[in-house]
Coordinates of C-alpha atoms in Angstrom, one line a residue:
M1 CA 49.0 122.8 272.8
T2 CA 45.7 122.2 272.9
E3 CA 44.3 118.4 271.5
T4 CA 43.1 116.0 273.9
L5 CA 45.7 113.7 274.8
V6 CA 44.5 110.4 274.1
A7 CA 43.7 107.5 276.6
L8 CA 47.0 105.2 278.4
P9 CA 46.9 101.3 278.5
A10 CA 46.2 100.8 282.2
S11 CA 49.9 99.3 282.6
V12 CA 51.1 102.5 282.2
R13 CA 48.5 105.0 283.0
D14 CA 49.0 104.8 287.1
V15 CA 52.9 106.4 286.4
F16 CA 51.4 108.8 284.0
D17 CA 48.6 110.3 286.4
T18 CA 51.7 110.4 289.1
V19 CA 54.1 112.2 286.4
V20 CA 50.7 114.6 286.8
A21 CA 49.9 114.8 289.9
R22 CA 53.5 115.7 290.6
N23 CA 54.0 118.2 287.9
P24 CA 50.5 119.6 287.2
H25 CA 51.6 122.9 285.7
E26 CA 53.8 121.6 283.0
P27 CA 51.8 120.6 279.9
E28 CA 54.9 120.1 277.2
F29 CA 56.5 118.3 280.2
Q30 CA 53.3 115.6 280.5
Q31 CA 52.9 115.5 276.5
A32 CA 56.4 114.6 275.8
V33 CA 55.8 111.7 278.4
H34 CA 52.6 110.4 277.4
E35 CA 54.4 109.6 274.0
V36 CA 56.9 107.3 275.3
L37 CA 55.3 105.7 277.6
L38 CA 52.3 105.0 274.3
S39 CA 55.1 103.9 272.3
I40 CA 56.6 101.2 274.5
V41 CA 53.7 99.6 276.4
P42 CA 55.1 96.3 273.6
V43 CA 58.3 96.6 275.1
L44 CA 57.2 96.5 279.3
E45 CA 55.2 93.4 278.1
R46 CA 58.3 92.2 276.5
H47 CA 60.3 92.4 279.0
P48 CA 58.1 91.9 283.2
Q49 CA 61.4 93.3 284.2
F50 CA 61.5 96.6 283.6
V51 CA 58.5 96.2 284.9
E52 CA 59.5 95.3 288.3
G53 CA 62.6 97.5 288.5
G54 CA 60.3 100.3 288.4
I55 CA 62.1 101.7 285.8
L56 CA 59.4 104.0 284.3
E57 CA 58.8 105.5 287.9
R58 CA 62.5 106.5 287.7
I59 CA 62.8 107.3 284.4
V60 CA 60.1 109.8 284.7
E61 CA 62.0 111.7 287.3
P62 CA 64.9 113.8 286.8
E63 CA 68.0 112.8 288.4
R64 CA 68.4 116.6 289.1
Q65 CA 67.1 120.0 288.7
I66 CA 68.7 123.3 289.2
L67 CA 66.8 126.6 289.3
F68 CA 68.6 129.8 290.0
R69 CA 68.8 133.7 289.6
V70 CA 70.9 135.3 286.6
P71 CA 71.4 139.0 287.4
W72 CA 72.9 141.0 285.3
L73 CA 73.4 144.4 284.1
D74 CA 72.3 145.9 280.1
D75 CA 73.9 148.5 278.7
A76 CA 72.5 151.6 280.3
G77 CA 73.3 150.2 283.8
R78 CA 70.2 148.5 284.9
L79 CA 70.2 145.3 286.7
Q80 CA 68.2 142.4 285.1
V81 CA 67.6 139.3 286.5
N82 CA 66.2 136.5 285.0
R83 CA 66.0 132.4 285.6
G84 CA 68.3 130.1 284.6
F85 CA 67.7 126.1 284.5
R86 CA 69.8 122.9 284.2
V87 CA 67.5 119.5 284.3
Q88 CA 70.0 116.6 284.8
F89 CA 67.7 114.3 283.4
S90 CA 70.0 110.3 283.1
S91 CA 73.1 109.7 283.1
V92 CA 74.0 106.3 283.0
L93 CA 74.9 105.3 279.6
G94 CA 77.3 108.3 279.6
P95 CA 77.7 112.3 280.9
Y96 CA 75.1 114.2 280.8
K97 CA 74.2 115.5 276.9
G98 CA 71.6 118.6 275.9
G99 CA 71.8 122.3 275.0
L100 CA 70.6 125.6 276.3
R101 CA 67.8 127.7 275.4
F102 CA 67.7 131.1 275.8
H103 CA 64.5 132.3 274.9
P104 CA 61.3 134.0 276.3
S105 CA 59.0 131.0 276.2
V106 CA 61.6 129.0 278.4
N107 CA 60.5 127.5 281.6
L108 CA 60.9 124.3 283.8
S109 CA 58.2 122.9 281.9
I110 CA 59.7 123.4 278.5
I111 CA 63.2 122.6 280.1
K112 CA 61.7 118.9 281.6
F113 CA 60.2 118.3 278.4
L114 CA 63.4 118.8 276.1
G115 CA 65.4 116.9 278.8
F116 CA 63.4 114.0 279.0
E117 CA 63.5 113.7 275.0
Q118 CA 67.5 114.1 274.8
I119 CA 66.9 111.1 277.2
F120 CA 66.0 108.4 274.3
K121 CA 67.5 110.7 271.4
N122 CA 71.6 110.4 272.7
A123 CA 70.5 106.8 273.7
L124 CA 69.6 106.2 269.8
T125 CA 72.5 107.0 268.7
G126 CA 74.6 104.8 270.7
Q127 CA 77.8 106.6 271.9
G128 CA 77.2 106.4 275.4
I129 CA 76.1 109.8 276.5
G130 CA 73.5 111.0 278.9
G131 CA 70.1 113.6 279.2
A132 CA 70.0 117.2 279.9
K133 CA 68.5 120.0 279.2
G134 CA 69.3 124.1 279.9
G135 CA 68.7 127.6 279.1
S136 CA 66.9 130.7 280.5
D137 CA 64.3 132.9 280.0
F138 CA 67.0 135.6 278.3
D139 CA 65.8 136.9 275.0
P140 CA 69.1 137.4 273.1
H141 CA 67.1 139.3 270.9
G142 CA 67.5 142.9 270.3
R143 CA 70.7 142.9 272.6
S144 CA 74.2 143.9 272.0
D145 CA 77.2 141.8 271.9
A146 CA 78.2 143.7 275.0
E147 CA 74.5 142.6 276.9
I148 CA 75.3 139.1 275.5
M149 CA 78.1 138.7 277.3
R150 CA 77.2 140.2 280.8
F151 CA 74.0 137.7 280.6
C152 CA 76.2 134.4 279.5
Q153 CA 78.8 134.9 282.1
S154 CA 76.4 135.6 285.0
F155 CA 74.4 132.2 283.7
M156 CA 77.8 130.6 283.9
N157 CA 79.1 131.5 287.5
E158 CA 76.9 129.3 288.7
L159 CA 76.1 126.5 286.1
Y160 CA 79.7 126.1 286.5
R161 CA 79.8 124.4 289.5
H162 CA 77.4 121.5 287.8
L163 CA 79.2 121.1 284.3
G164 CA 82.1 119.1 283.1
E165 CA 83.6 117.1 280.4
H166 CA 82.9 113.7 282.9
T167 CA 79.7 115.2 284.2
D168 CA 76.9 117.1 282.2
V169 CA 78.8 118.5 278.5
P170 CA 75.9 121.4 277.2
A171 CA 75.7 122.5 273.6
G172 CA 73.4 125.2 271.6
D173 CA 69.7 125.3 271.2
I174 CA 67.2 128.3 270.4
G175 CA 68.7 131.5 270.9
V176 CA 72.3 129.9 271.6
G177 CA 75.1 130.2 268.5
A178 CA 78.2 129.7 268.3
R179 CA 78.7 133.8 270.3
E180 CA 77.1 132.5 273.0
I181 CA 78.3 129.6 273.4
G182 CA 82.1 131.2 272.9
Y183 CA 81.1 133.8 276.1
L184 CA 79.6 130.9 277.7
F185 CA 83.3 128.7 277.6
G186 CA 85.2 131.5 278.2
Q187 CA 84.0 132.3 282.0
Y188 CA 83.6 128.6 282.2
R189 CA 87.5 128.3 281.7
K190 CA 88.2 132.1 283.6
I191 CA 86.7 130.0 286.9
T192 CA 87.9 127.0 286.6
N193 CA 91.0 127.2 285.6
R194 CA 90.5 124.4 283.0
H195 CA 90.5 124.0 279.4
E196 CA 88.3 120.8 279.2
S197 CA 87.4 122.2 275.3
G198 CA 84.9 118.7 275.9
M199 CA 82.5 120.2 278.6
F200 CA 81.2 122.6 275.6
T201 CA 80.2 121.4 272.4
G202 CA 79.1 122.8 269.4
K203 CA 82.3 125.8 269.7
G204 CA 84.0 127.3 266.2
V205 CA 86.2 125.2 264.4
Q206 CA 89.3 127.2 265.4
W207 CA 88.8 126.4 269.1
G208 CA 87.7 122.5 269.1
G209 CA 84.5 123.1 267.3
A210 CA 84.0 119.6 264.6
E211 CA 83.3 119.7 261.4
V212 CA 79.8 118.4 260.4
R213 CA 77.0 120.2 262.2
T214 CA 76.9 122.0 258.9
E215 CA 68.9 111.9 246.6
L216 CA 66.5 114.9 246.9
H217 CA 66.6 115.9 243.3
G218 CA 63.8 118.1 242.5
K219 CA 61.7 117.9 245.9
R220 CA 60.4 121.2 247.3
V221 CA 61.1 121.5 250.8
A222 CA 59.6 123.9 253.3
V223 CA 61.6 124.5 256.6
S224 CA 60.6 126.9 259.8
G225 CA 63.0 128.5 261.7
S226 CA 65.9 130.5 260.8
G227 CA 68.1 129.2 263.7
N228 CA 70.9 126.5 263.8
V229 CA 68.9 123.9 263.1
A230 CA 66.9 125.5 260.2
V231 CA 69.7 126.9 258.6
Y232 CA 71.6 123.3 258.4
A233 CA 67.9 122.0 257.4
I234 CA 68.4 124.5 254.3
D235 CA 71.9 123.6 253.7
K236 CA 71.8 119.7 253.6
A237 CA 68.5 119.9 251.7
Y238 CA 70.9 122.1 248.7
Q239 CA 73.4 119.1 249.2
L240 CA 71.1 116.4 248.8
G241 CA 69.4 118.0 244.7
A242 CA 66.6 119.6 246.9
T243 CA 65.0 123.2 246.1
P244 CA 64.1 124.8 250.1
V245 CA 61.5 127.6 249.4
T246 CA 60.8 128.6 253.4
A247 CA 62.2 129.6 256.3
S248 CA 60.2 132.0 259.0
D249 CA 61.1 133.3 262.6
S250 CA 58.3 134.4 265.6
S251 CA 56.9 137.0 263.0
G252 CA 55.8 134.7 259.9
Y253 CA 57.4 133.2 257.4
V254 CA 59.3 133.4 253.8
V255 CA 58.5 131.6 250.3
D256 CA 61.5 132.0 247.9
D257 CA 60.1 129.7 244.8
A258 CA 63.5 130.2 243.5
G259 CA 65.1 128.5 246.9
I260 CA 66.2 130.2 250.1
D261 CA 69.1 132.4 249.6
L262 CA 71.5 130.9 252.2
V263 CA 74.3 133.3 252.4
L264 CA 71.3 136.3 252.7
L265 CA 69.7 134.1 255.7
R266 CA 72.7 134.1 257.5
Q267 CA 73.3 137.5 256.5
V268 CA 70.1 138.5 258.1
K269 CA 69.8 136.1 261.2
E270 CA 73.0 135.8 262.1
V271 CA 74.9 138.9 261.9
D272 CA 72.7 141.8 261.3
R273 CA 70.0 140.0 263.8
E274 CA 66.6 140.8 262.4
R275 CA 63.1 139.4 261.9
I276 CA 62.6 137.2 258.9
S277 CA 60.7 139.6 256.7
A278 CA 64.4 141.8 256.1
Y279 CA 64.9 138.3 253.8
A280 CA 62.0 139.0 251.9
A281 CA 63.3 143.2 251.5
R282 CA 66.2 141.5 249.9
R283 CA 65.5 139.1 248.1
P284 CA 62.7 139.7 244.7
S285 CA 62.1 136.1 244.2
A286 CA 60.9 135.7 247.7
R287 CA 57.6 137.1 250.2
F288 CA 57.0 137.7 253.5
V289 CA 53.8 136.2 255.1
E290 CA 53.2 137.6 258.6
G291 CA 51.7 135.7 261.6
K292 CA 51.7 132.2 260.2
R293 CA 53.5 129.1 259.8
P294 CA 54.7 127.4 255.9
W295 CA 52.6 124.6 256.5
E296 CA 50.4 126.0 253.7
V297 CA 53.3 126.1 251.0
P298 CA 53.0 122.9 249.0
V299 CA 56.1 121.1 249.2
D300 CA 57.2 117.6 248.8
I301 CA 59.1 117.5 252.1
A302 CA 58.5 119.4 255.7
I303 CA 61.2 119.8 258.2
P304 CA 59.9 121.6 261.1
S305 CA 62.8 123.2 263.2
A306 CA 61.3 126.0 265.0
T307 CA 60.1 124.6 268.2
Q308 CA 57.6 122.7 269.7
N309 CA 54.2 122.0 268.5
E310 CA 54.7 124.1 266.1
L311 CA 52.9 121.8 263.5
D312 CA 49.1 121.4 264.4
E313 CA 46.7 118.6 263.1
G314 CA 45.4 121.5 260.9
D315 CA 48.4 121.9 259.6
A316 CA 49.4 118.3 258.6
A317 CA 46.3 118.5 256.5
M318 CA 46.6 121.4 254.3
L319 CA 50.6 119.2 253.6
I320 CA 48.4 116.1 253.1
A321 CA 46.8 118.1 251.0
N322 CA 49.5 119.8 248.8
G323 CA 50.7 116.1 248.0
V324 CA 53.5 115.9 251.1
R325 CA 55.3 112.8 250.8
A326 CA 57.4 113.2 254.0
V327 CA 58.1 115.1 257.4
A328 CA 61.1 114.9 259.0
E329 CA 60.9 116.7 262.8
G330 CA 64.2 118.7 262.7
A331 CA 63.2 120.6 266.5
N332 CA 61.8 118.6 269.5
M333 CA 58.4 117.0 269.3
P334 CA 57.4 120.4 266.9
S335 CA 54.5 118.0 265.6
T336 CA 51.1 117.9 267.7
P337 CA 50.2 114.6 268.6
G338 CA 47.2 114.9 266.6
A339 CA 49.6 115.7 263.0
V340 CA 51.3 112.4 263.9
A341 CA 48.6 110.4 263.4
A342 CA 47.0 112.7 260.6
F343 CA 50.4 111.6 259.0
Q344 CA 50.2 108.4 259.8
R345 CA 46.7 107.9 258.4
A346 CA 47.6 109.1 254.7
G347 CA 51.1 107.0 254.6
V348 CA 53.0 110.0 255.1
L349 CA 56.5 108.8 255.6
F350 CA 57.0 110.3 259.2
G351 CA 60.7 110.9 261.0
P352 CA 60.2 111.9 264.5
G353 CA 62.7 114.1 266.2
K354 CA 64.1 111.5 268.7
A355 CA 65.8 110.1 265.1
A356 CA 65.5 112.2 262.3
N357 CA 67.4 115.1 264.4
A358 CA 70.2 113.0 266.1
G359 CA 73.1 114.3 264.1
G360 CA 73.2 117.2 265.6
V361 CA 73.8 115.7 269.3
A362 CA 75.7 112.9 267.5
T363 CA 78.1 115.7 266.0
S364 CA 78.4 117.0 270.0
A365 CA 79.8 113.2 270.6
L366 CA 81.9 113.5 268.1
E367 CA 83.4 116.6 269.2
M368 CA 83.7 115.4 272.5
S369 CA 85.9 112.7 271.3
Q370 CA 88.0 114.9 268.9
N371 CA 88.6 116.8 272.3
A372 CA 89.1 113.8 274.7
S373 CA 92.1 112.5 272.0
R374 CA 93.6 116.6 271.5
Q375 CA 92.8 115.5 267.5
R376 CA 91.2 117.7 264.7
W377 CA 89.2 115.2 261.9
S378 CA 88.3 117.2 258.7
F379 CA 85.3 117.6 257.6
A380 CA 85.3 114.3 255.5
D381 CA 86.2 112.1 258.1
S382 CA 83.2 113.6 260.2
E383 CA 81.3 113.5 257.8
R384 CA 81.6 109.9 256.8
K385 CA 81.4 109.3 260.8
L386 CA 77.8 111.2 261.1
Q387 CA 76.6 109.0 258.1
A388 CA 77.3 105.6 260.1
I389 CA 75.8 106.9 263.4
M390 CA 72.8 108.1 262.0
K391 CA 72.4 105.0 259.9
G392 CA 72.4 103.0 262.8
V393 CA 69.7 105.6 264.2
H394 CA 67.1 104.3 261.6
D395 CA 68.7 100.2 261.6
S396 CA 67.8 100.5 265.4
A397 CA 64.7 102.7 265.2
F398 CA 63.1 100.2 262.3
A399 CA 64.3 97.6 263.6
A400 CA 62.7 97.9 266.9
A401 CA 59.2 98.9 265.6
E402 CA 59.1 95.5 263.5
R403 CA 59.9 93.4 266.3
Y404 CA 56.4 94.7 268.4
G405 CA 54.8 94.9 266.0
H406 CA 54.4 97.9 264.5
P407 CA 56.6 98.3 260.9
G408 CA 57.3 101.4 259.4
D409 CA 56.2 103.6 262.3
Y410 CA 59.2 105.3 263.7
V411 CA 57.9 106.7 266.4
V412 CA 57.4 103.9 267.5
G413 CA 60.6 102.5 266.4
A414 CA 62.6 105.4 268.1
N415 CA 61.1 105.4 271.4
S416 CA 61.5 102.0 272.5
A417 CA 64.9 101.3 270.9
G418 CA 66.0 104.2 272.8
F419 CA 63.9 103.1 276.0
E420 CA 65.9 99.4 275.7
R421 CA 69.1 100.6 275.8
V422 CA 68.5 102.8 278.8
A423 CA 66.1 100.6 281.1
H424 CA 68.8 97.8 280.3
A425 CA 71.7 100.0 281.8
M426 CA 69.6 101.0 284.3
L427 CA 68.8 97.8 285.9
A428 CA 72.6 96.8 285.4
Q429 CA 73.4 99.2 288.0
G430 CA 70.8 99.1 291.2
V431 CA 68.5 101.5 292.4
I432 CA 70.5 105.1 292.1

C-alpha cells in the first residue's frame, strides 16, 4: 500500500504517532489503526470519558502477542522451520476470536492489523466475543496432506496452551480450511485430553461445525480470490439471483461470462489444489488473465475477497467507469484508503469489511453456541439466526453513521458502533 495516509486531527494524532514509533515497520497495522482513529473522532467528541479513560492508548496495544518457532519435517525428511503468531488484542467483550492464516506473506504487521480489525467486527455482531488473529508464514500450496498434518501438529504443540473455549477460539482464514482445522483440532484434543468442540470454529459439519457459512437478479458480480470467503461469496451471489463472473489467485484471474462453475472451482482449488488457470483450461466459456486483478471486468457489484489492499485507487476508477453500483468487502481491509474515498465520492454503495464480512465470525459464534449446548441446528435455523445478526450489524452501523453526522457512511458507522461497545466495556472493567 503506497498511498499516503491523510493527516489525522490533533485529538488522535498523538496516539497514532505513538503507534508508528512503537511499530515502525508495520505498515498494515498502522493503516488499520489510522482508519479507525479517523472514523471515531466524532465519537470521542461526544464521549470525552473515552479520552479521559485512556481507551485509545489501550485499545491500540494488544493484550498479548505470541511469537513462536514451528519446526516440522517435510516428506523428504528435511527439517523446516516456520514462525507462528497469535496476537490476542482484546477480550473485554468475551473470549478472543479470530482466524488463523497460513501464507508466506504473514508477518507480525499482518497479524496485528487483522487482530485490530477483529475487535470492532466482532463487537458489531453483539455476540460477546473479543478480537484476535494468528497464523504462520507456512505456505500450504504444493504440500502433501502428510506435510500439512505434521506442520499443523507442530503449530498446535505450542499454541494450545493459549487457547480454550473460555479463552481464545480460533477459526480458519487464508490457507486454513477444513483440512487444516481438522488436523489442528485433533492435535489440541490429543494434547489436552479434552474434547472442547467450542474451542475451534469452521469444523466439519459431521463433528461440530455449523451448517451456514456456506434481490440481485440479473446483476453481474466480480469476486476476487478463490478461497473460503470467495467461494461462499460466489455461492451467496447465485442464491440471490446474481451471476458471479470472476475468481482469482496470486497468478491472475479468470472471467467466465456464463457464470463461475462453483463445482469446478472447488475441484480445482480445494481438491486438485491447482492454480486458477486450470479452471479456464477446463471451462470453454472462461479465459485466464495472467498477472492481473479482476477489477477491469465490467460488473454491477464487486466483492474483494482475497487479501488486504488488493483494490487500489486505479482499480476503483476502472470499476466506477464501468458502472459498478456497490462494493462489499469480503476480505479484511481489501480496499486502500484512496479506493474507499473514490467509491464514496462517486456515490457507490460501499460496505466495509468490519460490517460486510462479519457473517463469518457471526457464524463462528453460532457454532460456539451449538457446541456449548451440545446441540445441532439445522441449516434453516442457522440461516435465520445469521440473518438476524447481520441485520443488527447493518442497523448498528447505519444508526451510528447518522448519530455522528455521516449519514450513509458505513465506514464511519461500523467503526463507531464497534468502538462504542468496546470502549464502554473497557471503562466499566477498570484499568486492565
